[in-house]
PDB file of C-alpha atoms and ligand atoms in Angstrom:
ATOM      1  CA  UNK A   3      75.534  92.926  97.593  1.00 60.00           C
ATOM      2  CA  UNK A   4      76.312  96.659  97.726  1.00 95.00           C
ATOM      3  CA  UNK A   5      78.883  96.806 100.770  1.00 98.00           C
ATOM      4  CA  UNK A   6      81.928  95.367  99.875  1.00 98.00           C
ATOM      5  CA  UNK A   7      83.710  92.653 101.661  1.00 98.00           C
ATOM      6  CA  UNK A   8      87.371  94.476 102.178  1.00 98.00           C
ATOM      7  CA  UNK A   9      88.659  91.355 104.890  1.00 98.00           C
ATOM      8  CA  UNK A  10      87.779  88.196 102.393  1.00 98.00           C
ATOM      9  CA  UNK A  11      89.202  90.812  99.126  1.00 98.00           C
ATOM     10  CA  UNK A  12      92.883  91.444 101.295  1.00 98.00           C
ATOM     11  CA  UNK A  13      92.055  87.586 102.436  1.00 97.00           C
ATOM     12  CA  UNK A  14      92.140  86.808  98.715  1.00 97.00           C
ATOM     13  CA  UNK A  15      95.548  88.961  97.822  1.00 98.00           C
ATOM     14  CA  UNK A  16      97.233  87.396 101.222  1.00 97.00           C
ATOM     15  CA  UNK A  17      96.937  83.851 100.483  1.00 97.00           C
ATOM     16  CA  UNK A  18      97.750  84.836  97.002  1.00 97.00           C
ATOM     17  CA  UNK A  19     101.488  86.246  98.172  1.00 98.00           C
ATOM     18  CA  UNK A  20     101.495  83.123 100.217  1.00 97.00           C
ATOM     19  CA  UNK A  21     101.245  80.397  97.780  1.00 97.00           C
ATOM     20  CA  UNK A  22     103.732  82.477  95.595  1.00 97.00           C
ATOM     21  CA  UNK A  23     106.648  82.909  98.384  1.00 96.00           C
ATOM     22  CA  UNK A  24     106.215  78.964  99.326  1.00 95.00           C
ATOM     23  CA  UNK A  25     108.573  78.452  96.261  1.00 93.00           C
ATOM     24  CA  UNK A  26     111.658  80.602  97.090  1.00 96.00           C
ATOM     25  CA  UNK A  27     114.680  79.529  99.073  1.00 94.00           C
ATOM     26  CA  UNK A  28     114.063  82.384 101.736  1.00 95.00           C
ATOM     27  CA  UNK A  29     111.641  84.555 102.691  1.00 97.00           C
ATOM     28  CA  UNK A  30     111.267  88.133 101.874  1.00 98.00           C
ATOM     29  CA  UNK A  31     111.089  90.066 105.232  1.00 98.00           C
ATOM     30  CA  UNK A  32     110.162  93.405 106.492  1.00 98.00           C
ATOM     31  CA  UNK A  33     111.022  96.047 108.836  1.00 98.00           C
ATOM     32  CA  UNK A  34     108.810  98.088 111.115  1.00 98.00           C
ATOM     33  CA  UNK A  35     109.689 100.458 113.413  1.00 98.00           C
ATOM     34  CA  UNK A  36     107.661 101.683 116.228  1.00 98.00           C
ATOM     35  CA  UNK A  37     108.658 104.825 117.570  1.00 98.00           C
ATOM     36  CA  UNK A  38     107.053 105.500 121.129  1.00 97.00           C
ATOM     37  CA  UNK A  39     103.741 104.292 122.457  1.00 93.00           C
ATOM     38  CA  UNK A  40     101.712 105.621 120.895  1.00 93.00           C
ATOM     39  CA  UNK A  41      98.334 103.085 121.307  1.00 93.00           C
ATOM     40  CA  UNK A  42      96.457 103.000 117.800  1.00 92.00           C
ATOM     41  CA  UNK A  43     100.503 102.913 116.178  1.00 95.00           C
ATOM     42  CA  UNK A  44     101.105  99.880 117.958  1.00 96.00           C
ATOM     43  CA  UNK A  45      98.156  97.898 116.695  1.00 94.00           C
ATOM     44  CA  UNK A  46      98.600  99.285 113.154  1.00 95.00           C
ATOM     45  CA  UNK A  47     102.489  97.334 113.773  1.00 96.00           C
ATOM     46  CA  UNK A  48     101.078  94.367 115.419  1.00 96.00           C
ATOM     47  CA  UNK A  49      98.572  93.837 112.508  1.00 96.00           C
ATOM     48  CA  UNK A  50     101.039  94.197 110.306  1.00 96.00           C
ATOM     49  CA  UNK A  51     103.681  92.271 112.204  1.00 95.00           C
ATOM     50  CA  UNK A  52     100.783  89.085 112.441  1.00 96.00           C
ATOM     51  CA  UNK A  53     100.240  89.978 108.832  1.00 96.00           C
ATOM     52  CA  UNK A  54     104.006  88.860 107.729  1.00 96.00           C
ATOM     53  CA  UNK A  55     104.190  85.769 109.513  1.00 96.00           C
ATOM     54  CA  UNK A  56     100.522  83.950 108.590  1.00 96.00           C
ATOM     55  CA  UNK A  57     102.020  84.557 105.365  1.00 96.00           C
ATOM     56  CA  UNK A  58     105.272  83.016 105.706  1.00 97.00           C
ATOM     57  CA  UNK A  59     107.431  86.430 105.605  1.00 98.00           C
ATOM     58  CA  UNK A  60     110.132  87.142 107.680  1.00 98.00           C
ATOM     59  CA  UNK A  61     108.746  89.846 110.258  1.00 97.00           C
ATOM     60  CA  UNK A  62     111.027  92.441 112.190  1.00 97.00           C
ATOM     61  CA  UNK A  63     109.391  94.507 114.758  1.00 97.00           C
ATOM     62  CA  UNK A  64     111.365  97.198 116.232  1.00 98.00           C
ATOM     63  CA  UNK A  65     110.291  99.116 118.906  1.00 97.00           C
ATOM     64  CA  UNK A  66     112.479 102.102 119.683  1.00 98.00           C
ATOM     65  CA  UNK A  67     111.733 104.229 123.100  1.00 98.00           C
ATOM     66  CA  UNK A  68     109.776 108.206 121.906  1.00 97.00           C
ATOM     67  CA  UNK A  69     113.331 109.725 123.265  1.00 98.00           C
ATOM     68  CA  UNK A  70     115.273 108.265 120.653  1.00 98.00           C
ATOM     69  CA  UNK A  71     116.928 111.033 118.146  1.00 98.00           C
ATOM     70  CA  UNK A  72     116.924 111.872 114.648  1.00 98.00           C
ATOM     71  CA  UNK A  73     120.840 110.778 113.897  1.00 98.00           C
ATOM     72  CA  UNK A  74     119.653 107.232 115.690  1.00 98.00           C
ATOM     73  CA  UNK A  75     116.932 106.810 113.403  1.00 98.00           C
ATOM     74  CA  UNK A  76     118.741 107.286 110.544  1.00 98.00           C
ATOM     75  CA  UNK A  77     121.218 104.925 111.421  1.00 98.00           C
ATOM     76  CA  UNK A  78     118.631 102.428 112.523  1.00 98.00           C
ATOM     77  CA  UNK A  79     117.516 102.195 108.856  1.00 98.00           C
ATOM     78  CA  UNK A  80     121.186 103.093 107.191  1.00 98.00           C
ATOM     79  CA  UNK A  81     121.619  99.169 108.755  1.00 98.00           C
ATOM     80  CA  UNK A  82     118.984  98.203 107.516  1.00 98.00           C
ATOM     81  CA  UNK A  83     119.167  99.413 104.123  1.00 98.00           C
ATOM     82  CA  UNK A  84     122.045  97.263 103.675  1.00 98.00           C
ATOM     83  CA  UNK A  85     120.063  93.925 105.315  1.00 98.00           C
ATOM     84  CA  UNK A  86     119.905  91.443 103.224  1.00 97.00           C
ATOM     85  CA  UNK A  87     116.966  89.237 105.140  1.00 97.00           C
ATOM     86  CA  UNK A  88     115.157  92.389 104.707  1.00 98.00           C
ATOM     87  CA  UNK A  89     113.260  93.720 101.273  1.00 98.00           C
ATOM     88  CA  UNK A  90     111.029  96.473 102.874  1.00 98.00           C
ATOM     89  CA  UNK A  91     111.517  99.199 105.715  1.00 98.00           C
ATOM     90  CA  UNK A  92     108.248 101.026 106.967  1.00 98.00           C
ATOM     91  CA  UNK A  93     108.786 103.205 109.765  1.00 98.00           C
ATOM     92  CA  UNK A  94     105.076 103.620 111.812  1.00 98.00           C
ATOM     93  CA  UNK A  95     103.541 107.063 111.648  1.00 97.00           C
ATOM     94  CA  UNK A  96     103.550 109.821 112.787  1.00 96.00           C
ATOM     95  CA  UNK A  97     106.633 110.693 114.486  1.00 98.00           C
ATOM     96  CA  UNK A  98     107.743 112.538 117.472  1.00 97.00           C
ATOM     97  CA  UNK A  99     108.016 115.667 116.738  1.00 97.00           C
ATOM     98  CA  UNK A 100     111.283 116.280 117.960  1.00 98.00           C
ATOM     99  CA  UNK A 101     112.293 113.639 114.575  1.00 98.00           C
ATOM    100  CA  UNK A 102     111.679 115.187 111.104  1.00 98.00           C
ATOM    101  CA  UNK A 103     109.587 112.283 109.888  1.00 98.00           C
ATOM    102  CA  UNK A 104     110.563 113.815 106.913  1.00 98.00           C
ATOM    103  CA  UNK A 105     114.522 113.375 106.769  1.00 98.00           C
ATOM    104  CA  UNK A 106     113.251 110.211 107.290  1.00 98.00           C
ATOM    105  CA  UNK A 107     111.487 108.879 104.847  1.00 98.00           C
ATOM    106  CA  UNK A 108     113.268 109.976 102.503  1.00 98.00           C
ATOM    107  CA  UNK A 109     116.951 108.206 104.259  1.00 98.00           C
ATOM    108  CA  UNK A 110     115.103 104.478 103.731  1.00 98.00           C
ATOM    109  CA  UNK A 111     116.084 103.307  99.949  1.00 98.00           C
ATOM    110  CA  UNK A 112     113.569 103.725  98.119  1.00 98.00           C
ATOM    111  CA  UNK A 113     113.839 100.216  96.928  1.00 98.00           C
ATOM    112  CA  UNK A 114     113.281  99.463  99.844  1.00 98.00           C
ATOM    113  CA  UNK A 115     110.044 101.830 100.540  1.00 98.00           C
ATOM    114  CA  UNK A 116     107.277  99.948 101.157  1.00 98.00           C
ATOM    115  CA  UNK A 117     104.819 102.540 101.842  1.00 98.00           C
ATOM    116  CA  UNK A 118     105.630 104.111  99.157  1.00 98.00           C
ATOM    117  CA  UNK A 119     106.330 107.113 100.450  1.00 98.00           C
ATOM    118  CA  UNK A 120     110.267 108.217  99.618  1.00 98.00           C
ATOM    119  CA  UNK A 121     110.427 111.163  97.455  1.00 97.00           C
ATOM    120  CA  UNK A 122     111.356 109.252  94.521  1.00 98.00           C
ATOM    121  CA  UNK A 123     108.532 106.919  94.562  1.00 98.00           C
ATOM    122  CA  UNK A 124     105.913 109.467  94.563  1.00 97.00           C
ATOM    123  CA  UNK A 125     107.425 111.083  91.796  1.00 97.00           C
ATOM    124  CA  UNK A 126     107.077 107.230  89.979  1.00 98.00           C
ATOM    125  CA  UNK A 127     103.811 107.546  90.770  1.00 98.00           C
ATOM    126  CA  UNK A 128     103.119 111.040  89.382  1.00 97.00           C
ATOM    127  CA  UNK A 129     104.334 109.776  86.291  1.00 97.00           C
ATOM    128  CA  UNK A 130     102.345 106.786  86.363  1.00 97.00           C
ATOM    129  CA  UNK A 131     105.733 104.240  86.070  1.00 92.00           C
ATOM    130  CA  UNK A 132     105.859 103.924  89.511  1.00 80.00           C
ATOM    131  CA  UNK A 133     106.895  99.916  91.241  1.00 87.00           C
ATOM    132  CA  UNK A 134     106.292 100.918  95.867  1.00 98.00           C
ATOM    133  CA  UNK A 135     103.282 102.855  95.463  1.00 98.00           C
ATOM    134  CA  UNK A 136     101.414 104.042  98.499  1.00 98.00           C
ATOM    135  CA  UNK A 137      99.763 100.943 100.216  1.00 98.00           C
ATOM    136  CA  UNK A 138      96.033 102.549 100.577  1.00 98.00           C
ATOM    137  CA  UNK A 139      95.622 104.347  97.999  1.00 98.00           C
ATOM    138  CA  UNK A 140      97.297 100.856  95.616  1.00 98.00           C
ATOM    139  CA  UNK A 141      94.497  98.678  98.130  1.00 98.00           C
ATOM    140  CA  UNK A 142      91.963 101.031  96.973  1.00 98.00           C
ATOM    141  CA  UNK A 143      92.433 100.329  92.969  1.00 98.00           C
ATOM    142  CA  UNK A 144      92.404  96.963  93.699  1.00 98.00           C
ATOM    143  CA  UNK A 145      89.055  97.650  95.533  1.00 98.00           C
ATOM    144  CA  UNK A 146      87.679  98.688  92.918  1.00 98.00           C
ATOM    145  CA  UNK A 147      89.037  96.234  90.216  1.00 98.00           C
ATOM    146  CA  UNK A 148      87.655  93.892  92.312  1.00 97.00           C
ATOM    147  CA  UNK A 149      84.399  94.950  91.985  1.00 98.00           C
ATOM    148  CA  UNK A 150      84.892  95.398  88.508  1.00 98.00           C
ATOM    149  CA  UNK A 151      84.577  99.189  88.557  1.00 98.00           C
ATOM    150  CA  UNK A 152      84.717 101.735  85.449  1.00 98.00           C
ATOM    151  CA  UNK A 153      87.034 104.347  86.581  1.00 98.00           C
ATOM    152  CA  UNK A 154      87.774 105.990  83.406  1.00 98.00           C
ATOM    153  CA  UNK A 155      86.389 108.771  82.288  1.00 98.00           C
ATOM    154  CA  UNK A 156      84.364 108.634  85.814  1.00 98.00           C
ATOM    155  CA  UNK A 157      83.878 112.298  88.135  1.00 99.00           C
ATOM    156  CA  UNK A 158      85.657 110.424  91.234  1.00 99.00           C
ATOM    157  CA  UNK A 159      86.379 113.006  94.179  1.00 99.00           C
ATOM    158  CA  UNK A 160      89.091 112.576  96.515  1.00 99.00           C
ATOM    159  CA  UNK A 161      88.099 114.196 100.010  1.00 98.00           C
ATOM    160  CA  UNK A 162      91.627 114.693 102.167  1.00 98.00           C
ATOM    161  CA  UNK A 163      94.780 115.703 100.245  1.00 98.00           C
ATOM    162  CA  UNK A 164      96.816 114.268 102.689  1.00 97.00           C
ATOM    163  CA  UNK A 165     100.493 112.562 101.851  1.00 97.00           C
ATOM    164  CA  UNK A 166      99.540 109.232 103.039  1.00 97.00           C
ATOM    165  CA  UNK A 167      96.429 108.536 101.258  1.00 98.00           C
ATOM    166  CA  UNK A 168      94.689 111.418  99.597  1.00 98.00           C
ATOM    167  CA  UNK A 169      97.544 113.229  96.940  1.00 98.00           C
ATOM    168  CA  UNK A 170      98.150 109.622  96.274  1.00 98.00           C
ATOM    169  CA  UNK A 171      94.995 108.078  95.321  1.00 98.00           C
ATOM    170  CA  UNK A 172      94.072 111.237  93.572  1.00 98.00           C
ATOM    171  CA  UNK A 173      96.970 110.510  91.206  1.00 98.00           C
ATOM    172  CA  UNK A 174      96.076 107.049  91.350  1.00 98.00           C
ATOM    173  CA  UNK A 175      92.708 107.436  89.682  1.00 98.00           C
ATOM    174  CA  UNK A 176      94.017 110.086  88.091  1.00 98.00           C
ATOM    175  CA  UNK A 177      96.266 107.283  86.114  1.00 98.00           C
ATOM    176  CA  UNK A 178      93.568 105.430  85.964  1.00 98.00           C
ATOM    177  CA  UNK A 179      91.759 108.040  83.674  1.00 98.00           C
ATOM    178  CA  UNK A 180      89.427 109.251  86.151  1.00 98.00           C
ATOM    179  CA  UNK A 181      89.263 112.793  85.525  1.00 98.00           C
ATOM    180  CA  UNK A 182      89.727 113.401  89.416  1.00 98.00           C
ATOM    181  CA  UNK A 183      88.502 116.765  92.108  1.00 98.00           C
ATOM    182  CA  UNK A 184      90.762 117.105  95.253  1.00 98.00           C
ATOM    183  CA  UNK A 185      88.849 118.671  98.180  1.00 98.00           C
ATOM    184  CA  UNK A 186      90.696 120.154 101.432  1.00 97.00           C
ATOM    185  CA  UNK A 187      89.266 121.036 104.361  1.00 96.00           C
ATOM    186  CA  UNK A 188      88.558 124.855 102.521  1.00 97.00           C
ATOM    187  CA  UNK A 189      86.562 123.864 100.175  1.00 98.00           C
ATOM    188  CA  UNK A 190      83.767 125.351  99.356  1.00 98.00           C
ATOM    189  CA  UNK A 191      80.630 123.769  98.482  1.00 97.00           C
ATOM    190  CA  UNK A 192      82.289 120.408  99.686  1.00 98.00           C
ATOM    191  CA  UNK A 193      78.663 118.475  99.297  1.00 98.00           C
ATOM    192  CA  UNK A 194      77.838 119.471  95.853  1.00 98.00           C
ATOM    193  CA  UNK A 195      81.234 118.358  94.352  1.00 98.00           C
ATOM    194  CA  UNK A 196      80.957 114.453  95.575  1.00 98.00           C
ATOM    195  CA  UNK A 197      77.185 114.946  94.103  1.00 98.00           C
ATOM    196  CA  UNK A 198      78.719 115.101  90.815  1.00 98.00           C
ATOM    197  CA  UNK A 199      80.974 111.804  91.375  1.00 98.00           C
ATOM    198  CA  UNK A 200      81.087 107.994  89.967  1.00 98.00           C
ATOM    199  CA  UNK A 201      83.179 107.209  92.774  1.00 99.00           C
ATOM    200  CA  UNK A 202      84.104 109.158  96.256  1.00 99.00           C
ATOM    201  CA  UNK A 203      87.465 108.847  98.033  1.00 99.00           C
ATOM    202  CA  UNK A 204      87.526 109.986 101.324  1.00 98.00           C
ATOM    203  CA  UNK A 205      89.413 109.920 104.316  1.00 98.00           C
ATOM    204  CA  UNK A 206      90.228 113.248 106.440  1.00 98.00           C
ATOM    205  CA  UNK A 207      89.574 112.063 109.790  1.00 97.00           C
ATOM    206  CA  UNK A 208      86.274 113.831 110.849  1.00 98.00           C
ATOM    207  CA  UNK A 209      83.840 111.140 112.024  1.00 98.00           C
ATOM    208  CA  UNK A 210      81.049 110.312 109.022  1.00 98.00           C
ATOM    209  CA  UNK A 211      81.346 113.366 107.627  1.00 98.00           C
ATOM    210  CA  UNK A 212      79.873 113.091 104.457  1.00 98.00           C
ATOM    211  CA  UNK A 213      76.069 112.621 104.175  1.00 98.00           C
ATOM    212  CA  UNK A 214      73.757 110.327 102.408  1.00 98.00           C
ATOM    213  CA  UNK A 215      72.377 113.633 100.479  1.00 98.00           C
ATOM    214  CA  UNK A 216      75.681 114.288  99.501  1.00 98.00           C
ATOM    215  CA  UNK A 217      76.346 110.706  97.514  1.00 98.00           C
ATOM    216  CA  UNK A 218      75.213 110.531  94.058  1.00 98.00           C
ATOM    217  CA  UNK A 219      72.381 107.208  93.103  1.00 98.00           C
ATOM    218  CA  UNK A 220      75.038 104.221  92.522  1.00 98.00           C
ATOM    219  CA  UNK A 221      77.853 106.470  93.278  1.00 98.00           C
ATOM    220  CA  UNK A 222      80.986 104.021  94.861  1.00 98.00           C
ATOM    221  CA  UNK A 223      82.318 105.167  98.149  1.00 98.00           C
ATOM    222  CA  UNK A 224      85.206 104.336  99.554  1.00 99.00           C
ATOM    223  CA  UNK A 225      85.937 104.994 102.899  1.00 98.00           C
ATOM    224  CA  UNK A 226      89.588 105.168 104.135  1.00 98.00           C
ATOM    225  CA  UNK A 227      88.808 106.995 107.333  1.00 97.00           C
ATOM    226  CA  UNK A 228      88.756 105.229 111.015  1.00 96.00           C
ATOM    227  CA  UNK A 229      87.858 107.429 114.278  1.00 96.00           C
ATOM    228  CA  UNK A 230      86.950 105.912 117.517  1.00 94.00           C
ATOM    229  CA  UNK A 231      83.857 107.136 118.948  1.00 95.00           C
ATOM    230  CA  UNK A 232      83.355 107.798 122.854  1.00 95.00           C
ATOM    231  CA  UNK A 233      81.543 104.982 122.968  1.00 96.00           C
ATOM    232  CA  UNK A 234      84.540 103.071 122.421  1.00 93.00           C
ATOM    233  CA  UNK A 235      83.547 102.223 118.707  1.00 95.00           C
ATOM    234  CA  UNK A 236      84.921 102.296 115.203  1.00 96.00           C
ATOM    235  CA  UNK A 237      82.847 104.484 112.665  1.00 97.00           C
ATOM    236  CA  UNK A 238      84.115 105.667 109.053  1.00 98.00           C
ATOM    237  CA  UNK A 239      84.484 109.056 107.622  1.00 98.00           C
ATOM    238  CA  UNK A 240      81.763 108.477 105.687  1.00 98.00           C
ATOM    239  CA  UNK A 241      77.382 108.276 107.726  1.00 98.00           C
ATOM    240  CA  UNK A 242      77.341 104.662 106.354  1.00 98.00           C
ATOM    241  CA  UNK A 243      73.958 104.102 107.387  1.00 98.00           C
ATOM    242  CA  UNK A 244      72.071 106.797 105.989  1.00 98.00           C
ATOM    243  CA  UNK A 245      74.842 105.781 102.877  1.00 98.00           C
ATOM    244  CA  UNK A 246      74.832 101.922 102.137  1.00 97.00           C
ATOM    245  CA  UNK A 247      71.218 102.696 100.372  1.00 97.00           C
ATOM    246  CA  UNK A 248      72.206 105.218  97.862  1.00 98.00           C
ATOM    247  CA  UNK A 249      75.503 104.093  96.757  1.00 98.00           C
ATOM    248  CA  UNK A 250      76.580 101.871  94.586  1.00 98.00           C
ATOM    249  CA  UNK A 251      78.471 100.277  96.885  1.00 98.00           C
ATOM    250  CA  UNK A 252      80.410 100.972  99.938  1.00 98.00           C
ATOM    251  CA  UNK A 253      83.356  99.909 102.036  1.00 98.00           C
ATOM    252  CA  UNK A 254      82.436  99.684 105.662  1.00 98.00           C
ATOM    253  CA  UNK A 255      84.629 100.624 108.381  1.00 98.00           C
ATOM    254  CA  UNK A 256      85.854  98.292 110.350  1.00 97.00           C
ATOM    255  CA  UNK A 257      86.299  96.045 107.601  1.00 97.00           C
ATOM    256  CA  UNK A 258      86.573  97.932 104.456  1.00 98.00           C
ATOM    257  CA  UNK A 259      90.271  99.427 103.402  1.00 98.00           C
ATOM    258  CA  UNK A 260      92.452  99.359 106.207  1.00 97.00           C
ATOM    259  CA  UNK A 261      92.531  95.652 105.780  1.00 97.00           C
ATOM    260  CA  UNK A 262      93.535  95.748 101.907  1.00 98.00           C
ATOM    261  CA  UNK A 263      96.119  98.321 103.441  1.00 98.00           C
ATOM    262  CA  UNK A 264      97.848  95.395 104.841  1.00 97.00           C
ATOM    263  CA  UNK A 265      97.744  93.185 102.282  1.00 98.00           C
ATOM    264  CA  UNK A 266      99.116  95.703 100.077  1.00 98.00           C
ATOM    265  CA  UNK A 267     101.986  96.039 102.489  1.00 98.00           C
ATOM    266  CA  UNK A 268     102.627  92.529 101.744  1.00 98.00           C
ATOM    267  CA  UNK A 269     102.185  92.619  98.372  1.00 98.00           C
ATOM    268  CA  UNK A 270     104.932  95.439  97.783  1.00 98.00           C
ATOM    269  CA  UNK A 271     107.162  93.753 100.019  1.00 98.00           C
ATOM    270  CA  UNK A 272     107.059  90.728  97.588  1.00 98.00           C
ATOM    271  CA  UNK A 273     107.478  93.175  94.407  1.00 98.00           C
ATOM    272  CA  UNK A 274     110.865  95.283  96.231  1.00 98.00           C
ATOM    273  CA  UNK A 275     111.815  92.058  97.351  1.00 98.00           C
ATOM    274  CA  UNK A 276     111.964  90.355  93.200  1.00 96.00           C
ATOM    275  CA  UNK A 277     113.165  93.645  92.374  1.00 92.00           C
ATOM    276  CA  UNK A 278     116.367  93.203  94.998  1.00 83.00           C
ATOM    277  CA  UNK A 279     117.084  89.673  93.988  1.00 80.00           C
TER     278      UNK A 279
HETATM  279  N1  LIG B 326     100.715 106.203 109.914  1.00 96.61           N
HETATM  280  C1  LIG B 326      99.356 105.934 108.826  1.00 96.61           C
HETATM  281  N2  LIG B 326      98.705 104.982 107.854  1.00 96.61           N
HETATM  282  C2  LIG B 326     101.061 104.585 107.969  1.00 96.61           C
HETATM  283  C3  LIG B 326     101.441 104.406 106.498  1.00 96.61           C
HETATM  284  O1  LIG B 326     100.430 103.704 106.089  1.00 96.61           O
HETATM  285  N3  LIG B 326     102.499 103.835 106.822  1.00 96.61           N
HETATM  286  C4  LIG B 326     102.761 104.484 107.777  1.00 96.61           C
HETATM  287  N4  LIG B 326     104.106 104.067 107.735  1.00 96.61           N
HETATM  288  N5  LIG B 326     102.899 104.746 109.058  1.00 96.61           N
HETATM  289  C5  LIG B 326     101.331 105.360 108.568  1.00 96.61           C
END
């Protein structure tokens, strides 16, 4: 079977975490801040809250009006930085345009930065001594490990250079001794680069961008994209139907990387809890 069951891998990680925290005096606590009413963000935040509750974590969902000022949001983060029941703080992105997201992220204590977006944590990732690592790329590494995918010496192509996915993903693969090529929207002959890849990770937000004839026989394809089409269906950034019979393994959308991101958020909250004891 070459279709990777991300849900199954995520469930097994979640149940391992739930078992571990049963022995704790107090549950790990995660605060998620949602600003405004972006419907996709509201769904992601709800799923994060549900996963927390199911695992036995303390979950604090903080909803703020989109009119909140940057200063008020920074004050909220500051309160959470000092709250002893909260081990992890996540501010759902994107934020309204009048708020400087970077300033907010930098205000989160690096010890509670379960998204791994603070410059201190990103710096540690670059030096391969990281503690809190961005959830989606870390979740992809767990997927690759669970299918026994060899990374050392392999040609890895990352499509997309965002702070949330592409850049930390490339660093994760480099840390695992892959040979990494990062493609962005200006890359020439992207299909040629992908054809040389043993491992392809795509996260750009363009439905079915990666075509079947870009993929080398047996390559592992990890699709981080979640795009909603006009008919309401969800598709990834890779053309799943065209690729599935060529790839050695591929993650579906939905049911691939998405569930792993949430399970990894719990894993990071547990790491933060332990380091804050
Ligand atoms: N928006 C989309 N993905 C993410 C994520 O991983 N973390 C946060 N905070 N916001 C997001």
